[in-house]
């Protein structure tokens, strides 16, 4: 087991075989490529994506599948190739959440979800370009409301 | 940067299979706008540049998120279940 001393969660131990590589990074953080997933104990719709290269960098990820069952971002053949995927059935799709001081204004980026190949542990932020998917989709009324009061 | 002048209905070709055609020009000066038609293979994503900038900025905002009520964590154990965390497969 390896260990990273994170700014948010303290010491986190992880199996190096479970590291997820974002070869192109995440937009704005292109030079940070290796992350681990952490489960939120309070709510299984959320996970944290913690960088192991930058202990201060973590993204809260929101799983839209329960609250937004119609959300289905388009992923093209080039994305699938980069992720070593044949289809989305062996991938997880999660959206980066932004939680400001007041969690009632929490949003998630539906415009550019993260797609992660579960088996090969490759990830990519896919910018869909579809105007109907918002960069700041409100999620307060669905998931955070109950959890944060 | 390569600079070309095209008239309405004229195109440029990029590589073997990308075509960008000028469909319409409206207005003039700073308020001019050009309507383009783009033909590209399925694996080539065509984006308005602002969309990338918006997501880059949103990612930077997101990285500053503090959600103490969601910060009690444990390493994701076992296989990540796509059935649980991913959308249901369609078609």
GROMACS .gro file of N, CA and C in nm, chain A residues 8-9 13 18 26-29 37-42 48 59 63 65 69-70 72 74 76-79 89 91-93 96-99 109 111-112 118 125-127 129 135-136 144 148, chain B residues 42-48 51-52 54-67 69-91:
model
  276
    8UNK      N    1  -0.717   1.745   0.243
    8UNK     CA    2  -0.857   1.736   0.286
    8UNK      C    3  -0.886   1.620   0.380
    9UNK      N    4  -0.823   1.506   0.348
    9UNK     CA    5  -0.864   1.382   0.415
    9UNK      C    6  -0.754   1.324   0.504
   13UNK      N    7  -0.434   0.577   0.247
   13UNK     CA    8  -0.359   0.464   0.191
   13UNK      C    9  -0.431   0.413   0.067
   18UNK      N   10  -0.464   0.059  -0.817
   18UNK     CA   11  -0.597   0.117  -0.833
   18UNK      C   12  -0.592   0.264  -0.875
   26UNK      N   13  -0.704   1.684  -1.644
   26UNK     CA   14  -0.837   1.741  -1.638
   26UNK      C   15  -0.818   1.886  -1.678
   27UNK      N   16  -0.909   1.941  -1.759
   27UNK     CA   17  -0.889   2.075  -1.813
   27UNK      C   18  -0.854   2.176  -1.703
   28UNK      N   19  -0.744   2.247  -1.725
   28UNK     CA   20  -0.697   2.340  -1.623
   28UNK      C   21  -0.593   2.276  -1.531
   29UNK      N   22  -0.586   2.142  -1.535
   29UNK     CA   23  -0.492   2.068  -1.449
   29UNK      C   24  -0.423   1.961  -1.534
   37UNK      N   25  -0.981   0.710  -0.639
   37UNK     CA   26  -1.121   0.737  -0.605
   37UNK      C   27  -1.143   0.708  -0.457
   38UNK      N   28  -1.213   0.797  -0.392
   38UNK     CA   29  -1.250   0.778  -0.253
   38UNK      C   30  -1.402   0.784  -0.242
   39UNK      N   31  -1.460   0.691  -0.169
   39UNK     CA   32  -1.606   0.692  -0.152
   39UNK      C   33  -1.646   0.788  -0.040
   40UNK      N   34  -1.755   0.860  -0.061
   40UNK     CA   35  -1.813   0.940   0.047
   40UNK      C   36  -1.896   0.847   0.132
   41UNK      N   37  -1.869   0.847   0.262
   41UNK     CA   38  -1.946   0.759   0.349
   41UNK      C   39  -2.091   0.806   0.362
   42UNK      N   40  -2.111   0.939   0.352
   42UNK     CA   41  -2.244   0.994   0.377
   42UNK      C   42  -2.340   0.971   0.262
   48UNK      N   43  -1.487   1.123  -0.426
   48UNK     CA   44  -1.382   1.222  -0.445
   48UNK      C   45  -1.276   1.162  -0.536
   59UNK      N   46  -1.126   1.652  -0.654
   59UNK     CA   47  -1.253   1.693  -0.714
   59UNK      C   48  -1.364   1.608  -0.654
   63UNK      N   49  -2.250   1.140  -0.922
   63UNK     CA   50  -2.306   1.041  -1.012
   63UNK      C   51  -2.450   1.080  -1.046
   65UNK      N   52  -2.673   0.938  -1.232
   65UNK     CA   53  -2.762   0.836  -1.289
   65UNK      C   54  -2.894   0.821  -1.213
   69UNK      N   55  -3.179   1.032  -1.477
   69UNK     CA   56  -3.165   0.906  -1.553
   69UNK      C   57  -3.156   0.927  -1.704
   70UNK      N   58  -3.199   1.043  -1.752
   70UNK     CA   59  -3.192   1.067  -1.896
   70UNK      C   60  -3.059   1.125  -1.940
   72UNK      N   61  -2.720   1.134  -2.070
   72UNK     CA   62  -2.648   1.034  -2.150
   72UNK      C   63  -2.551   1.106  -2.241
   74UNK      N   64  -2.277   1.213  -2.505
   74UNK     CA   65  -2.225   1.147  -2.623
   74UNK      C   66  -2.074   1.125  -2.611
   76UNK      N   67  -1.757   0.971  -2.837
   76UNK     CA   68  -1.732   0.927  -2.975
   76UNK      C   69  -1.625   0.819  -2.981
   77UNK      N   70  -1.601   0.770  -3.102
   77UNK     CA   71  -1.511   0.656  -3.118
   77UNK      C   72  -1.368   0.689  -3.075
   78UNK      N   73  -1.330   0.817  -3.092
   78UNK     CA   74  -1.196   0.857  -3.051
   78UNK      C   75  -1.182   0.853  -2.898
   79UNK      N   76  -1.286   0.900  -2.828
   79UNK     CA   77  -1.285   0.892  -2.681
   79UNK      C   78  -1.272   0.747  -2.636
   89UNK      N   79  -2.052   0.048  -2.133
   89UNK     CA   80  -2.102  -0.045  -2.031
   89UNK      C   81  -1.996  -0.081  -1.926
   91UNK      N   82  -1.774   0.143  -1.824
   91UNK     CA   83  -1.720   0.272  -1.781
   91UNK      C   84  -1.808   0.330  -1.670
   92UNK      N   85  -1.751   0.418  -1.592
   92UNK     CA   86  -1.834   0.500  -1.506
   92UNK      C   87  -1.830   0.643  -1.559
   93UNK      N   88  -1.942   0.709  -1.546
   93UNK     CA   89  -1.956   0.846  -1.594
   93UNK      C   90  -1.996   0.930  -1.474
   96UNK      N   91  -1.804   1.650  -1.240
   96UNK     CA   92  -1.734   1.723  -1.135
   96UNK      C   93  -1.831   1.820  -1.070
   97UNK      N   94  -1.843   1.813  -0.939
   97UNK     CA   95  -1.933   1.901  -0.866
   97UNK      C   96  -1.858   2.021  -0.812
   98UNK      N   97  -1.927   2.133  -0.809
   98UNK     CA   98  -1.873   2.255  -0.748
   98UNK      C   99  -1.965   2.288  -0.631
   99UNK      N  100  -1.907   2.291  -0.513
   99UNK     CA  101  -1.987   2.322  -0.394
   99UNK      C  102  -1.933   2.451  -0.333
  109UNK      N  103  -2.092   1.973  -1.342
  109UNK     CA  104  -2.063   2.004  -1.482
  109UNK      C  105  -2.112   1.891  -1.572
  111UNK      N  106  -2.177   1.940  -1.882
  111UNK     CA  107  -2.119   1.967  -2.013
  111UNK      C  108  -1.996   1.879  -2.039
  112UNK      N  109  -1.921   1.854  -1.932
  112UNK     CA  110  -1.793   1.785  -1.951
  112UNK      C  111  -1.773   1.677  -1.845
  118UNK      N  112  -1.325   0.127  -1.605
  118UNK     CA  113  -1.309   0.057  -1.478
  118UNK      C  114  -1.195  -0.043  -1.483
  125UNK      N  115  -1.174   1.356  -1.930
  125UNK     CA  116  -1.284   1.452  -1.923
  125UNK      C  117  -1.329   1.477  -2.066
  126UNK      N  118  -1.453   1.440  -2.094
  126UNK     CA  119  -1.507   1.452  -2.229
  126UNK      C  120  -1.594   1.578  -2.236
  127UNK      N  121  -1.551   1.673  -2.317
  127UNK     CA  122  -1.630   1.794  -2.336
  127UNK      C  123  -1.730   1.765  -2.447
  129UNK      N  124  -1.981   1.948  -2.584
  129UNK     CA  125  -2.015   2.051  -2.681
  129UNK      C  126  -2.165   2.069  -2.702
  135UNK      N  127  -2.278   2.364  -1.789
  135UNK     CA  128  -2.155   2.358  -1.710
  135UNK      C  129  -2.188   2.363  -1.561
  136UNK      N  130  -2.298   2.433  -1.530
  136UNK     CA  131  -2.340   2.442  -1.390
  136UNK      C  132  -2.484   2.394  -1.376
  144UNK      N  133  -2.773   1.686  -0.248
  144UNK     CA  134  -2.708   1.752  -0.135
  144UNK      C  135  -2.808   1.795  -0.028
  148UNK      N  136  -2.702   1.759   0.358
  148UNK     CA  137  -2.638   1.873   0.424
  148UNK      C  138  -2.738   1.953   0.507
  191UNK      N  139  -1.699   1.113  -3.741
  191UNK     CA  140  -1.764   1.096  -3.611
  191UNK      C  141  -1.665   1.113  -3.494
  192UNK      N  142  -1.541   1.071  -3.510
  192UNK     CA  143  -1.446   1.077  -3.399
  192UNK      C  144  -1.383   1.214  -3.378
  193UNK      N  145  -1.414   1.309  -3.464
  193UNK     CA  146  -1.360   1.445  -3.449
  193UNK      C  147  -1.464   1.532  -3.382
  194UNK      N  148  -1.433   1.580  -3.263
  194UNK     CA  149  -1.529   1.662  -3.191
  194UNK      C  150  -1.508   1.808  -3.231
  195UNK      N  151  -1.616   1.874  -3.263
  195UNK     CA  152  -1.610   2.015  -3.302
  195UNK      C  153  -1.670   2.097  -3.188
  196UNK      N  154  -1.594   2.189  -3.133
  196UNK     CA  155  -1.640   2.265  -3.016
  196UNK      C  156  -1.623   2.414  -3.040
  197UNK      N  157  -1.714   2.490  -2.985
  197UNK     CA  158  -1.690   2.633  -2.972
  197UNK      C  159  -1.582   2.650  -2.865
  200UNK      N  160  -1.659   2.686  -2.486
  200UNK     CA  161  -1.702   2.571  -2.406
  200UNK      C  162  -1.583   2.513  -2.328
  201UNK      N  163  -1.468   2.505  -2.395
  201UNK     CA  164  -1.348   2.455  -2.328
  201UNK      C  165  -1.305   2.550  -2.216
  203UNK      N  166  -1.496   2.758  -2.050
  203UNK     CA  167  -1.592   2.747  -1.940
  203UNK      C  168  -1.563   2.628  -1.851
  204UNK      N  169  -1.536   2.515  -1.913
  204UNK     CA  170  -1.509   2.395  -1.832
  204UNK      C  171  -1.377   2.408  -1.758
  205UNK      N  172  -1.277   2.467  -1.820
  205UNK     CA  173  -1.150   2.489  -1.750
  205UNK      C  174  -1.172   2.576  -1.626
  206UNK      N  175  -1.249   2.682  -1.643
  206UNK     CA  176  -1.276   2.771  -1.529
  206UNK      C  177  -1.361   2.701  -1.424
  207UNK      N  178  -1.457   2.622  -1.470
  207UNK     CA  179  -1.543   2.550  -1.375
  207UNK      C  180  -1.461   2.446  -1.298
  208UNK      N  181  -1.367   2.380  -1.365
  208UNK     CA  182  -1.281   2.284  -1.295
  208UNK      C  183  -1.200   2.354  -1.186
  209UNK      N  184  -1.153   2.475  -1.216
  209UNK     CA  185  -1.072   2.547  -1.116
  209UNK      C  186  -1.160   2.586  -0.997
  210UNK      N  187  -1.284   2.627  -1.025
  210UNK     CA  188  -1.378   2.657  -0.916
  210UNK      C  189  -1.406   2.531  -0.834
  211UNK      N  190  -1.428   2.421  -0.907
  211UNK     CA  191  -1.463   2.295  -0.840
  211UNK      C  192  -1.351   2.250  -0.747
  212UNK      N  193  -1.226   2.273  -0.789
  212UNK     CA  194  -1.113   2.229  -0.708
  212UNK      C  195  -1.105   2.305  -0.575
  213UNK      N  196  -1.175   2.418  -0.569
  213UNK     CA  197  -1.177   2.494  -0.443
  213UNK      C  198  -1.298   2.458  -0.357
  214UNK      N  199  -1.381   2.365  -0.406
  214UNK     CA  200  -1.501   2.326  -0.331
  214UNK      C  201  -1.463   2.270  -0.195
  215UNK      N  202  -1.541   2.309  -0.097
  215UNK     CA  203  -1.526   2.248   0.034
  215UNK      C  204  -1.663   2.194   0.071
  216UNK      N  205  -1.670   2.066   0.096
  216UNK     CA  206  -1.797   2.005   0.133
  216UNK      C  207  -1.773   1.917   0.254
  218UNK      N  208  -1.950   1.807   0.482
  218UNK     CA  209  -2.047   1.701   0.509
  218UNK      C  210  -2.025   1.578   0.421
  219UNK      N  211  -1.942   1.597   0.316
  219UNK     CA  212  -1.914   1.483   0.227
  219UNK      C  213  -1.768   1.441   0.235
  220UNK      N  214  -1.697   1.491   0.335
  220UNK     CA  215  -1.552   1.469   0.338
  220UNK      C  216  -1.508   1.355   0.429
  221UNK      N  217  -1.605   1.277   0.475
  221UNK     CA  218  -1.570   1.155   0.547
  221UNK      C  219  -1.561   1.044   0.442
  222UNK      N  220  -1.439   0.998   0.416
  222UNK     CA  221  -1.421   0.911   0.300
  222UNK      C  222  -1.352   0.781   0.336
  223UNK      N  223  -1.363   0.686   0.244
  223UNK     CA  224  -1.287   0.563   0.253
  223UNK      C  225  -1.244   0.527   0.112
  224UNK      N  226  -1.127   0.461   0.100
  224UNK     CA  227  -1.083   0.424  -0.034
  224UNK      C  228  -1.189   0.336  -0.100
  225UNK      N  229  -1.212   0.359  -0.229
  225UNK     CA  230  -1.306   0.274  -0.303
  225UNK      C  231  -1.247   0.134  -0.308
  226UNK      N  232  -1.317   0.037  -0.248
  226UNK     CA  233  -1.267  -0.101  -0.240
  226UNK      C  234  -1.327  -0.186  -0.349
  227UNK      N  235  -1.260  -0.295  -0.380
  227UNK     CA  236  -1.314  -0.387  -0.479
  227UNK      C  237  -1.325  -0.319  -0.614
  228UNK      N  238  -1.397  -0.384  -0.702
  228UNK     CA  239  -1.415  -0.327  -0.835
  228UNK      C  240  -1.511  -0.210  -0.827
  229UNK      N  241  -1.483  -0.108  -0.906
  229UNK     CA  242  -1.580  -0.001  -0.919
  229UNK      C  243  -1.694  -0.058  -1.001
  230UNK      N  244  -1.814  -0.043  -0.952
  230UNK     CA  245  -1.925  -0.102  -1.025
  230UNK      C  246  -1.980  -0.004  -1.128
  231UNK      N  247  -1.964  -0.035  -1.257
  231UNK     CA  248  -2.021   0.055  -1.356
  231UNK      C  249  -2.172   0.058  -1.349
  232UNK      N  250  -2.231  -0.054  -1.307
  232UNK     CA  251  -2.376  -0.059  -1.297
  232UNK      C  252  -2.428   0.042  -1.196
  233UNK      N  253  -2.349   0.062  -1.092
  233UNK     CA  254  -2.393   0.151  -0.986
  233UNK      C  255  -2.359   0.295  -1.018
  234UNK      N  256  -2.240   0.314  -1.072
  234UNK     CA  257  -2.193   0.452  -1.089
  234UNK      C  258  -2.211   0.506  -1.231
  235UNK      N  259  -2.245   0.423  -1.323
  235UNK     CA  260  -2.257   0.471  -1.460
  235UNK      C  261  -2.402   0.476  -1.504
  236UNK      N  262  -2.426   0.539  -1.617
  236UNK     CA  263  -2.563   0.542  -1.667
  236UNK      C  264  -2.601   0.404  -1.717
  237UNK      N  265  -2.729   0.379  -1.721
  237UNK     CA  266  -2.771   0.250  -1.775
  237UNK      C  267  -2.747   0.247  -1.925
  238UNK      N  268  -2.709   0.133  -1.970
  238UNK     CA  269  -2.677   0.122  -2.111
  238UNK      C  270  -2.804   0.128  -2.194
  239UNK      N  271  -2.796   0.199  -2.300
  239UNK     CA  272  -2.910   0.202  -2.392
  239UNK      C  273  -2.870   0.148  -2.527
  240UNK      N  274  -2.963   0.125  -2.608
  240UNK     CA  275  -2.958   0.067  -2.742
  240UNK      C  276  -2.878  -0.062  -2.754
   0.00000   0.00000   0.00000
